[in-house]
Coordinates of C-alpha atoms in Angstrom, one line a residue:
M1 CA -31.4 53.8 6.6
R2 CA -28.4 56.2 6.2
R3 CA -27.0 55.1 9.6
R4 CA -27.1 51.4 8.4
E5 CA -25.4 52.2 5.1
K6 CA -22.7 54.2 7.1
R7 CA -22.0 51.2 9.3
L8 CA -21.7 48.9 6.3
L9 CA -19.2 51.3 4.7
Q10 CA -17.2 51.4 8.0
L11 CA -17.2 47.5 8.2
A12 CA -16.1 47.3 4.5
G13 CA -13.2 49.7 5.2
L14 CA -12.1 47.7 8.2
L15 CA -12.0 44.5 6.1
I16 CA -9.9 46.1 3.4
V17 CA -7.4 47.4 6.0
A18 CA -7.2 43.9 7.5
L19 CA -6.7 42.3 4.2
L20 CA -3.9 44.6 3.4
F21 CA -2.0 44.9 6.6
L22 CA -2.7 42.3 9.3
P23 CA 0.2 39.9 9.9
N24 CA 0.0 36.5 8.2
V25 CA -3.0 37.6 6.1
G26 CA -3.6 38.5 2.5
L27 CA -1.5 40.9 0.4
W28 CA 0.9 42.0 3.1
S29 CA 1.7 38.4 3.9
L30 CA 2.3 37.5 0.3
Y31 CA 4.5 40.6 -0.2
R32 CA 6.5 39.9 2.9
D33 CA 7.1 36.2 1.9
R34 CA 8.2 37.2 -1.6
V35 CA 10.6 39.8 -0.1
F36 CA 11.8 37.3 2.4
E37 CA 12.5 34.6 -0.2
N38 CA 14.6 37.0 -2.3
S39 CA 16.3 38.9 0.4
P40 CA 20.0 38.6 1.4
A41 CA 18.8 37.3 4.8
S42 CA 16.9 34.5 3.0
L43 CA 20.1 33.6 1.0
D44 CA 22.0 33.4 4.3
V45 CA 19.3 31.0 5.6
H46 CA 19.6 28.8 2.6
N47 CA 23.4 28.7 3.0
Q48 CA 22.9 27.6 6.6
G49 CA 21.1 24.5 5.3
L50 CA 23.7 23.8 2.7
N51 CA 26.4 24.0 5.3
G52 CA 24.8 21.3 7.4
G53 CA 22.7 23.3 9.9
P54 CA 19.0 23.6 10.2
R55 CA 17.4 26.7 8.8
P56 CA 15.0 28.8 11.0
P57 CA 11.3 28.5 10.4
A58 CA 9.7 30.8 7.8
S59 CA 6.1 31.8 7.0
R60 CA 4.4 31.8 3.6
G61 CA 0.8 32.6 2.9
G62 CA 0.1 32.6 6.7
Q63 CA 1.5 29.1 7.1
R64 CA 4.6 28.4 9.2
R65 CA 7.2 26.3 7.4
K66 CA 10.4 24.7 8.6
D67 CA 13.4 22.7 7.6
W68 CA 12.6 19.0 8.3
H69 CA 16.2 17.7 7.7
D70 CA 17.8 15.8 10.5
Y71 CA 21.3 17.2 10.1
E72 CA 22.8 15.2 13.0
A73 CA 21.7 12.0 11.3
I74 CA 23.0 13.2 7.9
K75 CA 26.4 13.9 9.5
R76 CA 26.5 10.5 11.2
D77 CA 25.7 8.7 7.9
A78 CA 28.4 10.6 6.0
A79 CA 31.0 9.3 8.4
R80 CA 30.0 5.6 8.3
P81 CA 32.7 3.3 6.9
G82 CA 32.3 -0.2 5.6
N83 CA 31.1 -2.3 2.6
G84 CA 27.9 -1.1 1.1
E85 CA 28.0 2.3 2.9
Q86 CA 27.0 5.4 1.0
G87 CA 25.1 3.0 -1.2
K88 CA 28.3 1.8 -2.9
P89 CA 28.3 -1.7 -4.6
F90 CA 29.4 -4.5 -2.4
P91 CA 32.6 -6.1 -3.7
L92 CA 31.5 -9.5 -5.0
T93 CA 33.5 -12.7 -5.1
D94 CA 32.7 -15.8 -7.2
A95 CA 31.3 -17.4 -4.0
D96 CA 28.8 -14.5 -3.7
R97 CA 27.4 -15.2 -7.2
V98 CA 26.1 -18.8 -6.7
D99 CA 22.5 -19.6 -7.6
Q100 CA 21.8 -20.4 -3.9
A101 CA 22.3 -16.7 -3.0
Y102 CA 19.3 -15.7 -5.2
R103 CA 17.0 -18.8 -4.9
E104 CA 14.9 -17.7 -1.9
N105 CA 14.5 -14.0 -2.6
G106 CA 15.3 -13.2 -6.2
F107 CA 18.2 -11.0 -5.0
N108 CA 21.6 -11.8 -3.4
I109 CA 20.8 -12.4 0.2
Y110 CA 24.4 -13.3 0.9
V111 CA 25.4 -9.7 0.2
S112 CA 22.4 -8.3 2.0
N113 CA 23.3 -10.2 5.1
R114 CA 26.8 -8.6 5.1
I115 CA 25.6 -5.0 4.8
S116 CA 24.6 -3.0 7.9
L117 CA 20.9 -2.8 8.6
N118 CA 21.5 1.0 9.2
R119 CA 23.7 1.5 6.2
S120 CA 24.1 5.0 4.8
L121 CA 22.8 6.1 1.3
P122 CA 24.0 8.8 -1.1
D123 CA 21.8 11.9 -1.1
I124 CA 21.1 12.0 -4.9
R125 CA 18.3 14.6 -4.8
H126 CA 18.8 17.7 -6.8
P127 CA 20.5 20.4 -4.6
N128 CA 17.4 22.5 -4.6
C129 CA 15.6 19.9 -2.6
K130 CA 17.9 20.6 0.3
L131 CA 16.6 24.2 0.4
K132 CA 12.9 23.4 0.6
L133 CA 10.8 24.2 3.7
Y134 CA 7.6 22.4 4.4
A135 CA 4.7 23.2 6.7
E136 CA 5.5 22.9 10.5
K137 CA 2.3 20.9 10.9
L138 CA 2.1 17.8 8.7
P139 CA -0.2 14.8 8.9
N140 CA 1.2 11.6 10.4
T141 CA 1.3 8.4 8.5
S142 CA 0.8 4.6 8.9
I143 CA 3.4 2.8 6.8
I144 CA 2.1 -0.5 5.4
I145 CA 4.7 -3.1 4.4
P146 CA 3.3 -6.4 3.1
F147 CA 5.7 -9.3 2.8
H148 CA 5.7 -13.0 1.9
N149 CA 8.8 -15.1 2.8
E150 CA 11.0 -11.9 2.7
G151 CA 14.7 -12.2 3.6
W152 CA 15.5 -11.3 7.2
S153 CA 18.1 -8.6 6.5
S154 CA 16.2 -6.9 3.6
L155 CA 13.0 -6.7 5.6
L156 CA 14.8 -5.3 8.7
R157 CA 16.8 -2.8 6.6
T158 CA 13.5 -1.5 5.2
V159 CA 12.2 -0.8 8.7
H160 CA 15.5 0.6 10.0
S161 CA 15.8 3.0 7.1
I162 CA 12.3 4.3 7.7
L163 CA 12.9 4.9 11.4
N164 CA 16.4 6.4 10.8
R165 CA 15.3 8.9 8.1
S166 CA 11.8 9.9 9.1
P167 CA 10.8 12.6 11.7
P168 CA 9.4 10.5 14.6
E169 CA 6.3 12.8 14.9
L170 CA 5.3 11.9 11.3
I171 CA 5.3 8.1 11.9
A172 CA 2.1 7.0 13.5
E173 CA 3.0 3.3 13.1
I174 CA 4.7 0.8 10.8
I175 CA 2.5 -2.1 10.1
L176 CA 4.2 -5.3 8.8
V177 CA 1.6 -7.5 7.1
D178 CA 2.7 -11.1 6.8
D179 CA 1.0 -12.9 3.9
F180 CA 1.2 -16.4 5.3
S181 CA 5.0 -16.8 5.3
D182 CA 6.4 -20.2 6.2
R183 CA 10.0 -19.3 7.0
E184 CA 11.1 -19.7 10.6
H185 CA 12.9 -16.4 10.8
L186 CA 9.6 -14.5 10.1
K187 CA 7.8 -16.1 13.1
A188 CA 8.9 -15.8 16.7
S189 CA 12.3 -14.3 15.8
L190 CA 10.6 -11.4 14.0
E191 CA 8.1 -10.9 16.8
D192 CA 11.0 -10.8 19.4
Y193 CA 13.0 -8.4 17.3
M194 CA 10.2 -5.9 16.7
V195 CA 9.3 -5.7 20.4
R196 CA 12.2 -3.2 20.8
M197 CA 10.5 -1.0 18.2
P198 CA 7.3 0.4 19.8
K199 CA 5.9 1.9 16.6
V200 CA 6.1 -1.4 14.7
R201 CA 3.3 -4.0 14.8
I202 CA 2.8 -7.2 12.9
L203 CA -0.4 -8.5 11.3
R204 CA -0.7 -12.0 9.8
T205 CA -3.1 -13.4 7.3
K206 CA -4.6 -16.8 8.0
K207 CA -4.1 -18.0 4.4
R208 CA -2.2 -16.8 1.3
E209 CA -4.0 -13.6 0.2
G210 CA -1.7 -12.0 -2.2
L211 CA -0.3 -8.5 -2.4
I212 CA -3.5 -6.6 -3.0
R213 CA -5.6 -8.0 -0.2
T214 CA -2.6 -8.0 2.2
R215 CA -2.3 -4.2 1.5
L216 CA -6.0 -3.8 2.2
L217 CA -5.7 -5.7 5.5
G218 CA -2.9 -3.3 6.6
A219 CA -4.9 -0.2 5.4
A220 CA -8.0 -1.3 7.3
A221 CA -5.9 -1.5 10.5
A222 CA -4.2 1.8 10.0
K223 CA -4.7 4.7 12.4
G224 CA -2.6 7.5 10.8
E225 CA -4.0 10.4 8.8
V226 CA -2.1 9.2 5.8
I227 CA -1.4 5.7 4.5
T228 CA 2.0 5.1 2.9
F229 CA 2.5 1.8 1.1
L230 CA 6.1 0.5 0.7
D231 CA 7.5 -2.9 -0.4
S232 CA 9.5 -5.1 2.0
H233 CA 12.9 -4.6 0.3
C234 CA 13.2 -0.8 0.2
E235 CA 15.5 1.8 1.7
A236 CA 14.1 5.2 2.5
N237 CA 16.5 8.1 1.7
V238 CA 17.2 11.5 3.3
N239 CA 14.1 13.5 4.3
W240 CA 11.9 11.3 2.1
L241 CA 8.6 11.7 4.1
P242 CA 7.9 15.4 4.6
P243 CA 7.6 16.2 0.8
L244 CA 5.0 13.4 0.5
D245 CA 3.0 14.5 3.5
Y246 CA 3.2 18.2 2.6
R247 CA 1.6 17.6 -0.8
I248 CA -1.2 15.7 0.7
A249 CA -1.7 18.4 3.3
Q250 CA -2.1 20.8 0.4
N251 CA -4.6 18.6 -1.4
R252 CA -6.1 15.6 0.4
K253 CA -7.2 14.1 -2.9
S254 CA -3.6 13.7 -4.2
I255 CA -2.0 10.4 -4.3
V256 CA 1.8 11.0 -4.2
C257 CA 4.7 8.8 -5.2
P258 CA 8.4 9.1 -4.3
M259 CA 11.0 8.8 -7.0
I260 CA 12.0 5.1 -7.0
D261 CA 15.7 4.5 -7.1
V262 CA 17.3 1.2 -8.0
I263 CA 19.1 -1.1 -5.5
D264 CA 21.1 -3.6 -7.6
H265 CA 19.9 -7.2 -6.9
D266 CA 23.5 -8.4 -7.2
N267 CA 25.7 -6.0 -5.3
F268 CA 23.2 -3.7 -3.6
G269 CA 24.6 -0.5 -5.2
Y270 CA 22.2 2.4 -5.0
E271 CA 21.5 4.6 -8.1
T272 CA 18.8 6.5 -10.0
Q273 CA 16.7 4.8 -12.6
A274 CA 17.7 5.5 -16.2
G275 CA 16.1 8.8 -17.2
D276 CA 15.2 9.6 -13.6
A277 CA 12.3 12.0 -13.7
M278 CA 10.0 10.4 -16.3
R279 CA 6.2 9.8 -16.4
G280 CA 4.5 6.5 -15.7
A281 CA 2.5 5.1 -18.6
F282 CA 1.4 1.9 -20.3
D283 CA 1.1 0.3 -23.7
W284 CA -2.0 -1.4 -25.1
E285 CA -0.9 -4.8 -23.8
M286 CA -0.9 -3.2 -20.3
Y287 CA 2.8 -3.3 -19.8
Y288 CA 4.1 -0.5 -17.5
K289 CA 6.2 2.0 -19.4
R290 CA 8.0 5.3 -18.7
I291 CA 7.7 8.2 -21.1
P292 CA 9.8 11.4 -21.0
I293 CA 8.6 14.9 -20.1
P294 CA 8.2 16.7 -23.5
T295 CA 11.1 19.0 -24.2
E296 CA 8.9 22.0 -24.7
L297 CA 7.4 21.6 -21.2
Q298 CA 10.5 20.9 -19.2
K299 CA 11.0 23.3 -16.3
D300 CA 14.0 25.3 -15.1
D301 CA 13.9 23.8 -11.7
P302 CA 14.9 20.1 -11.9
S303 CA 13.6 19.5 -8.3
E304 CA 10.1 20.4 -9.6
P305 CA 10.1 18.9 -13.1
F306 CA 6.3 18.1 -13.0
D307 CA 5.4 21.6 -11.8
G308 CA 2.0 20.5 -10.3
L309 CA 0.3 20.5 -13.7
A310 CA -1.8 17.5 -14.8
K311 CA -0.2 17.6 -18.2
L312 CA 3.2 16.8 -16.6
Q313 CA 2.0 14.3 -14.1
S314 CA 2.2 10.5 -14.5
P315 CA -0.9 8.9 -16.0
V316 CA -0.2 5.8 -13.9
M317 CA 2.0 4.8 -11.0
A318 CA 4.7 2.1 -10.9
G319 CA 2.7 0.3 -8.3
G320 CA 4.2 -0.4 -4.9
L321 CA 5.3 2.9 -3.3
F322 CA 2.8 5.7 -2.7
A323 CA 1.1 7.8 0.0
V324 CA -2.6 8.7 0.2
D325 CA -4.9 10.4 2.7
R326 CA -6.5 7.5 4.6
K327 CA -10.1 8.8 4.3
W328 CA -9.7 9.6 0.6
F329 CA -8.3 6.1 0.0
W330 CA -11.5 4.5 1.4
E331 CA -13.8 7.1 -0.3
L332 CA -12.3 5.7 -3.5
G333 CA -13.2 2.2 -2.4
G334 CA -9.6 1.2 -1.6
Y335 CA -8.4 -1.5 -4.0
D336 CA -10.9 -3.6 -6.0
T337 CA -11.1 -6.7 -3.8
G338 CA -11.9 -8.7 -6.9
L339 CA -8.3 -8.3 -8.1
E340 CA -6.4 -11.5 -7.3
I341 CA -2.9 -11.8 -5.7
W342 CA -0.9 -9.4 -7.8
G343 CA -1.0 -7.3 -11.0
G344 CA -3.2 -4.6 -12.5
E345 CA -3.8 -2.8 -9.1
Q346 CA -1.6 0.1 -10.1
Y347 CA -3.7 0.8 -13.1
E348 CA -6.9 0.5 -11.2
I349 CA -5.9 3.0 -8.5
S350 CA -4.3 5.3 -11.0
F351 CA -7.4 5.5 -13.4
K352 CA -9.7 5.8 -10.4
V353 CA -8.0 8.7 -8.7
W354 CA -7.6 10.7 -11.9
M355 CA -11.1 10.0 -13.2
C356 CA -12.9 10.4 -9.8
G357 CA -11.8 13.9 -8.8
G358 CA -8.3 13.4 -7.5
R359 CA -4.8 13.6 -8.9
M360 CA -1.6 11.7 -8.8
E361 CA 1.9 13.3 -8.4
D362 CA 5.5 12.2 -8.5
I363 CA 7.6 14.0 -5.8
P364 CA 11.3 14.2 -6.9
C365 CA 12.5 15.4 -3.6
S366 CA 11.3 12.2 -2.0
R367 CA 13.4 9.2 -2.9
V368 CA 13.1 5.6 -1.9
G369 CA 15.4 2.8 -3.1
H370 CA 13.9 -0.5 -4.3
I371 CA 15.4 -3.9 -5.1
Y372 CA 14.1 -5.1 -8.5
R373 CA 14.3 -8.9 -8.2
K374 CA 16.2 -11.0 -10.6
Y375 CA 13.2 -13.2 -10.8
V376 CA 10.1 -14.0 -8.6
P377 CA 11.3 -16.6 -6.1
Y378 CA 7.9 -18.0 -5.1
K379 CA 4.9 -19.6 -6.8
V380 CA 1.6 -17.8 -7.2
P381 CA -1.3 -19.9 -6.1
G382 CA -2.8 -22.0 -8.9
G383 CA -5.8 -20.7 -11.0
V384 CA -4.9 -17.1 -10.5
S385 CA -4.4 -15.1 -13.7
L386 CA -2.8 -11.7 -14.3
A387 CA -4.9 -11.6 -17.4
R388 CA -8.1 -11.8 -15.4
N389 CA -7.0 -8.8 -13.3
L390 CA -6.2 -6.7 -16.4
K391 CA -9.5 -7.6 -18.0
R392 CA -11.3 -6.5 -14.9
V393 CA -9.6 -3.1 -14.8
A394 CA -10.3 -2.7 -18.6
E395 CA -14.0 -3.6 -18.2
V396 CA -14.6 -1.2 -15.3
W397 CA -12.5 1.8 -16.2
M398 CA -11.4 1.9 -19.8
D399 CA -14.7 2.2 -21.7
E400 CA -14.4 1.8 -25.4
Y401 CA -10.6 1.9 -25.2
A402 CA -10.7 -1.7 -23.8
E403 CA -11.1 -2.8 -27.4
Y404 CA -7.5 -1.8 -28.1
I405 CA -6.4 -4.2 -25.4
Y406 CA -8.5 -7.0 -26.8
Q407 CA -7.1 -6.4 -30.3
R408 CA -3.6 -7.1 -29.1
R409 CA -4.6 -9.7 -26.5
P410 CA -7.5 -11.6 -28.2
E411 CA -7.4 -14.2 -25.4
Y412 CA -8.7 -11.6 -23.0
R413 CA -11.9 -11.0 -24.9
H414 CA -13.7 -14.0 -23.7
L415 CA -12.0 -14.3 -20.3
S416 CA -14.3 -13.9 -17.3
A417 CA -13.5 -10.8 -15.2
G418 CA -15.8 -11.9 -12.4
D419 CA -18.7 -9.8 -11.1
V420 CA -17.8 -6.1 -11.6
T421 CA -21.2 -4.7 -10.6
A422 CA -20.0 -3.2 -7.4
Q423 CA -17.1 -1.5 -9.1
K424 CA -19.3 0.0 -11.8
E425 CA -21.7 1.3 -9.1
L426 CA -18.8 2.9 -7.3
R427 CA -17.7 4.6 -10.5
A428 CA -21.2 6.0 -11.0
R429 CA -21.6 7.0 -7.3
L430 CA -18.3 9.0 -7.4
N431 CA -19.4 10.7 -10.7
C432 CA -16.2 9.7 -12.3
K433 CA -15.1 11.0 -15.7
S434 CA -14.8 8.9 -18.9
F435 CA -11.6 7.2 -20.0
K436 CA -11.7 9.4 -23.1
W437 CA -11.3 12.4 -20.7
F438 CA -8.3 10.6 -19.1
M439 CA -6.7 10.0 -22.4
T440 CA -7.3 13.6 -23.5
D441 CA -6.4 15.5 -20.3
V442 CA -3.9 13.3 -18.4
A443 CA -2.4 10.7 -20.8
W444 CA -2.6 13.3 -23.7
D445 CA 0.8 12.3 -25.2
L446 CA 0.7 8.6 -24.5
P447 CA -0.6 7.8 -28.1
K448 CA 2.6 9.5 -29.5
H449 CA 4.6 6.8 -27.8
Y450 CA 2.1 3.9 -27.7
P451 CA -0.7 4.6 -30.3
P452 CA -4.0 2.7 -29.7
V453 CA -4.0 1.8 -33.4
E454 CA -0.7 0.5 -34.5
P455 CA 0.6 2.5 -37.5
P456 CA 1.6 0.5 -40.6
A457 CA 5.1 -1.1 -40.6
A458 CA 7.7 -0.3 -43.2
A459 CA 8.9 -3.9 -43.7
W460 CA 8.2 -7.3 -42.2
G461 CA 8.6 -11.1 -42.7
E462 CA 11.8 -13.1 -43.2
L463 CA 15.0 -11.2 -43.6
R464 CA 17.1 -12.9 -46.2
N465 CA 20.7 -12.1 -47.2
V466 CA 21.4 -11.5 -50.9
G467 CA 24.9 -13.0 -50.9
S468 CA 24.5 -16.2 -48.8
G469 CA 20.7 -16.8 -49.1
L470 CA 20.6 -17.3 -45.3
C471 CA 18.0 -15.8 -43.0
M472 CA 18.4 -13.7 -39.8
E473 CA 17.2 -15.8 -36.8
S474 CA 16.7 -15.4 -33.1
K475 CA 16.1 -18.6 -31.3
H476 CA 15.6 -17.4 -27.8
F477 CA 13.7 -14.1 -28.0
S478 CA 15.4 -13.0 -24.8
S479 CA 17.2 -9.8 -24.0
G480 CA 21.0 -10.2 -24.6
S481 CA 20.6 -13.0 -27.2
P482 CA 22.8 -12.7 -30.3
L483 CA 21.3 -12.7 -33.7
R484 CA 22.5 -15.4 -36.1
V485 CA 21.9 -16.5 -39.7
E486 CA 20.5 -19.9 -40.5
T487 CA 18.9 -21.7 -43.4
C488 CA 15.6 -20.1 -44.3
V489 CA 12.8 -22.3 -43.0
K490 CA 10.1 -20.9 -45.2
G491 CA 11.5 -22.7 -48.2
R492 CA 11.2 -26.0 -46.3
G493 CA 7.4 -25.4 -45.8
E494 CA 7.8 -24.6 -42.1
A495 CA 6.4 -21.6 -40.2
A496 CA 9.1 -19.0 -40.1
W497 CA 7.7 -17.3 -36.9
S498 CA 8.2 -20.5 -34.9
H499 CA 11.9 -20.5 -35.7
G500 CA 12.4 -16.8 -34.9
Q501 CA 12.8 -15.8 -38.5
V502 CA 10.1 -13.2 -38.7
F503 CA 10.9 -9.6 -38.0
T504 CA 9.2 -6.2 -38.2
F505 CA 10.7 -2.8 -39.1
G506 CA 8.0 -0.8 -37.5
W507 CA 6.8 2.8 -37.0
R508 CA 9.3 3.5 -34.2
E509 CA 12.1 2.8 -36.7
D510 CA 13.3 -0.2 -34.7
I511 CA 13.4 -3.9 -35.7
R512 CA 11.4 -6.3 -33.5
V513 CA 11.0 -10.0 -33.4
G514 CA 7.6 -11.1 -34.8
D515 CA 5.0 -10.0 -37.3
P516 CA 3.4 -6.4 -37.1
L517 CA 0.5 -7.5 -35.0
H518 CA 2.4 -9.8 -32.6
T519 CA 5.9 -8.3 -32.0
K520 CA 8.0 -9.3 -29.1
K521 CA 9.4 -6.7 -26.7
V522 CA 13.0 -7.2 -27.9
C523 CA 14.7 -5.2 -30.6
F524 CA 17.8 -5.2 -32.7
D525 CA 20.5 -3.4 -30.8
A526 CA 24.2 -2.5 -31.5
I527 CA 26.7 -0.4 -29.7
S528 CA 29.6 0.2 -32.2
H529 CA 30.8 -0.2 -35.7
N530 CA 32.2 -3.7 -35.0
S531 CA 29.9 -5.0 -32.3
P532 CA 27.6 -8.0 -32.6
V533 CA 23.9 -7.4 -33.3
T534 CA 21.9 -8.6 -30.3
L535 CA 18.4 -8.4 -29.0
Y536 CA 17.7 -6.0 -26.2
D537 CA 14.5 -4.9 -24.4
C538 CA 12.8 -2.3 -26.7
H539 CA 12.8 1.2 -25.2
G540 CA 11.3 3.1 -28.1
M541 CA 13.8 5.9 -27.6
K542 CA 15.8 5.3 -30.9
G543 CA 19.5 5.6 -30.0
N544 CA 21.1 2.2 -30.3
Q545 CA 17.9 0.8 -31.6
L546 CA 17.3 3.2 -34.6
W547 CA 17.7 1.6 -38.0
R548 CA 17.4 2.6 -41.7
Y549 CA 16.5 0.2 -44.5
R550 CA 18.1 1.9 -47.5
K551 CA 17.4 1.6 -51.2
D552 CA 20.7 -0.3 -51.6
K553 CA 19.2 -3.0 -49.3
T554 CA 21.6 -2.2 -46.4
L555 CA 20.4 -2.0 -42.8
Y556 CA 22.1 1.2 -41.6
H557 CA 22.7 2.0 -38.0
P558 CA 23.0 5.8 -37.7
I559 CA 24.5 6.0 -34.2
S560 CA 27.5 3.8 -35.1
N561 CA 27.5 4.9 -38.8
S562 CA 27.8 1.2 -39.9
C563 CA 25.7 -1.5 -41.5
I564 CA 24.7 -5.1 -40.6
D565 CA 27.0 -7.7 -42.0
H566 CA 27.4 -11.4 -41.4
N567 CA 29.8 -14.4 -41.6
P568 CA 27.9 -17.3 -43.3
T569 CA 30.5 -19.9 -42.1
E570 CA 30.4 -18.8 -38.4
K571 CA 26.7 -17.8 -38.7
R572 CA 27.6 -14.5 -36.9
V573 CA 25.7 -11.2 -37.4
F574 CA 27.7 -8.1 -36.7
M575 CA 28.2 -4.4 -37.5
N576 CA 30.7 -3.4 -40.2
S577 CA 31.8 -0.3 -42.2
C578 CA 29.1 0.2 -44.8
D579 CA 29.9 -1.2 -48.3
S580 CA 26.8 -1.1 -50.5
S581 CA 28.5 -3.2 -53.1
S582 CA 29.0 -6.1 -50.7
P583 CA 26.2 -8.8 -51.0
S584 CA 26.9 -9.9 -47.4
Q585 CA 25.5 -6.5 -46.3
Q586 CA 22.4 -6.6 -48.6
W587 CA 19.2 -7.9 -47.0
I588 CA 15.7 -8.4 -48.4
F589 CA 12.6 -8.2 -46.2
E590 CA 9.8 -10.5 -47.3
R591 CA 7.3 -7.6 -47.5
T592 CA 7.7 -3.9 -47.7
N593 CA 5.5 -0.8 -47.6
S594 CA 7.2 1.7 -50.0
T595 CA 5.2 4.7 -48.7
V596 CA 6.3 4.2 -45.1
L597 CA 9.9 3.5 -46.1
E598 CA 10.0 6.7 -48.2
Q599 CA 8.6 8.6 -45.2
F600 CA 11.3 7.2 -42.9
N601 CA 14.0 8.2 -45.4
R602 CA 12.6 11.7 -45.7
N603 CA 12.7 12.0 -41.9
Q604 CA 16.4 11.0 -42.1
D605 CA 17.1 13.6 -44.8
S606 CA 15.4 16.4 -42.8

C-alpha cells in the first residue's frame, strides 16, 4: 500500500514539473509569451511589420502564430496609378450621371466598367490590426456569392479582390450561385472567364429562388471547413480573411462578421460607415439599426472595440457578409427554408445563434467594402411578402416580444406565416434560450434606443404658426424634402395626416412626421442658423435633429442656437436668430403633454 502511495506521489511531482517547465505548456509558456510580447525584441518584430516586411512566427499558449499579411501585394497595390485606385472616387462627368448608368444594377455601371478589376483599396484598419498575429493553422473556407443579373465588372471585381487579398491556402473554393439570371454576359461569357480561375465554380438555379435559398444551395455544395457568405458587389480589403477564420478556430460556434465599408454607388469611392464600430440592432418594426458602444464600456484598443464580451457584441448582423463553421451552420438548421426570396434572414440567423448556444462577433480588423444600391433594379416575384418573413421570424423566435411588433404593424397580426412546426421543433431540439434571455443578456441596451413600449410624446398634431395661421407641411415624406407652410387642412374638415400636417415631438426629442403611434422615419433637420428646415432620415442621435419646444412657443435648435421661422408669402420654413417676440417664430402644437415637456426642459437645464 505504501509503495503504491509513493508511486502516486512521484507521478504527481512529475506532472507538476511538466506543467511548470515543459516548452509550449502551461505556466512557463504563458510567462514566456508575456515576456516576449513586452520585450524589446518583440517591439523590433512589430516594427518590422510596420515597415513593410513580414514578422517571424511567434508562439502563444502553445499555439504557433504568424503574420498573414502579403507585403508584396500590399506594396504593388500602393504603387498602382489610375482612376479609382486607392479607393478614390472616380471623377464623374454629366454623361456618367444619366439614369441609364443605374437602371440595370442600382449603381453606376458606367463608372464600374472603367475601374480596374484589380483596383487597390486604402487600408483603413486601425494601425494595431497591422501588428496582429494569427494561428499558423487556420481552417479553409468556401466563399459563397449569390447573384442575380449582376453587372459584369462588379461581379468580377468581387472575385478578383478575394483572390488578390486572401492567402491561397485559406480559400477552398469560390462558389458563384446564379439565381436564374437572364443577361447574356452571365452565361457562356462568365463560364469562359472563370475557367482561368481553378478555385471558382458556378452553380445555377433552375428557377428564380431568391437570396435565401440561393445561399442555401451554395452552402449545401460547399466543401470548406468554414462557409463565408459575401454579396456580388463587394471588394475584400487587406488581410480580411485570417481574422475571421482565427475567431472561428477559437470557437467553432461563433458567427463572425467583417466590418462593412461603403463603396459609393455613384463614384465608387471607398470609405468607412458613419460611426464605424457600432453594434447591429433593430427597432420594433424590424428595421435594421446601428447603436453605439456605451461610453463607459469603450475599450482602449480601437482594433478590439467589442473585446469578446457578449455585452459589447451585436445583437443582430447586417445580413449579407459573414463567416460560420460549416458543420455548425447545419447544426443550426441553416436558414429557415420557409423564408421567401429576401428579408428577415439576418434576424433569424442572429436570434438563432445567440439563443441556441453560439455567439456572434464583429471583427474590426477584417474589412470588406460593399456597394449599397441606389435602388433595387429588379422585380421580386409576385405574391412574396417581406412582412410574411418577418412574421415567421417573430412567431418562431421572439416569444411574447412579438406582440410589440404587432402593435406597430397591426397588419402582421393576421398574416399567415406558413407552417412553422419544423422550426419550433428545431428550437426545442437545440434547447435554445428564451427571447427574454436574449433581450436581457445580449440586446440589454436596445430598449434604451428603441423601447418596446413607446414612451409618451411631448407634443403632437398639427403645428400652426401664431402670426400667419399657416401650418407646417411635408408633402413627400422623403429624406431631403423641404418643409413648407400651407393652409391648415383641419379647418376644412380634411384629415391633416393625409396632407403631411401631423407631426410628433417624441421622447427622442426629435420631431417626426405622423402621429405618436404611426411616425415616419424622417425627422426635422437643420445644419445652421440660416439653413432651410428639411426632413432627413431619423438617426436618434440628437445632433442636428435635437429640438426644444419652449414656453414662449419657439422651436429652438440647440446645435445652431437658432429658432424655426417662416416666410408666409414664399411658404418657406428656415432657421433664424431667435426672437421670442416675433409671431412668425411662435408655433402651437395641437396637443401637448406638459409633464413630458417639463422633463425635456429640465434635461436641457441640467
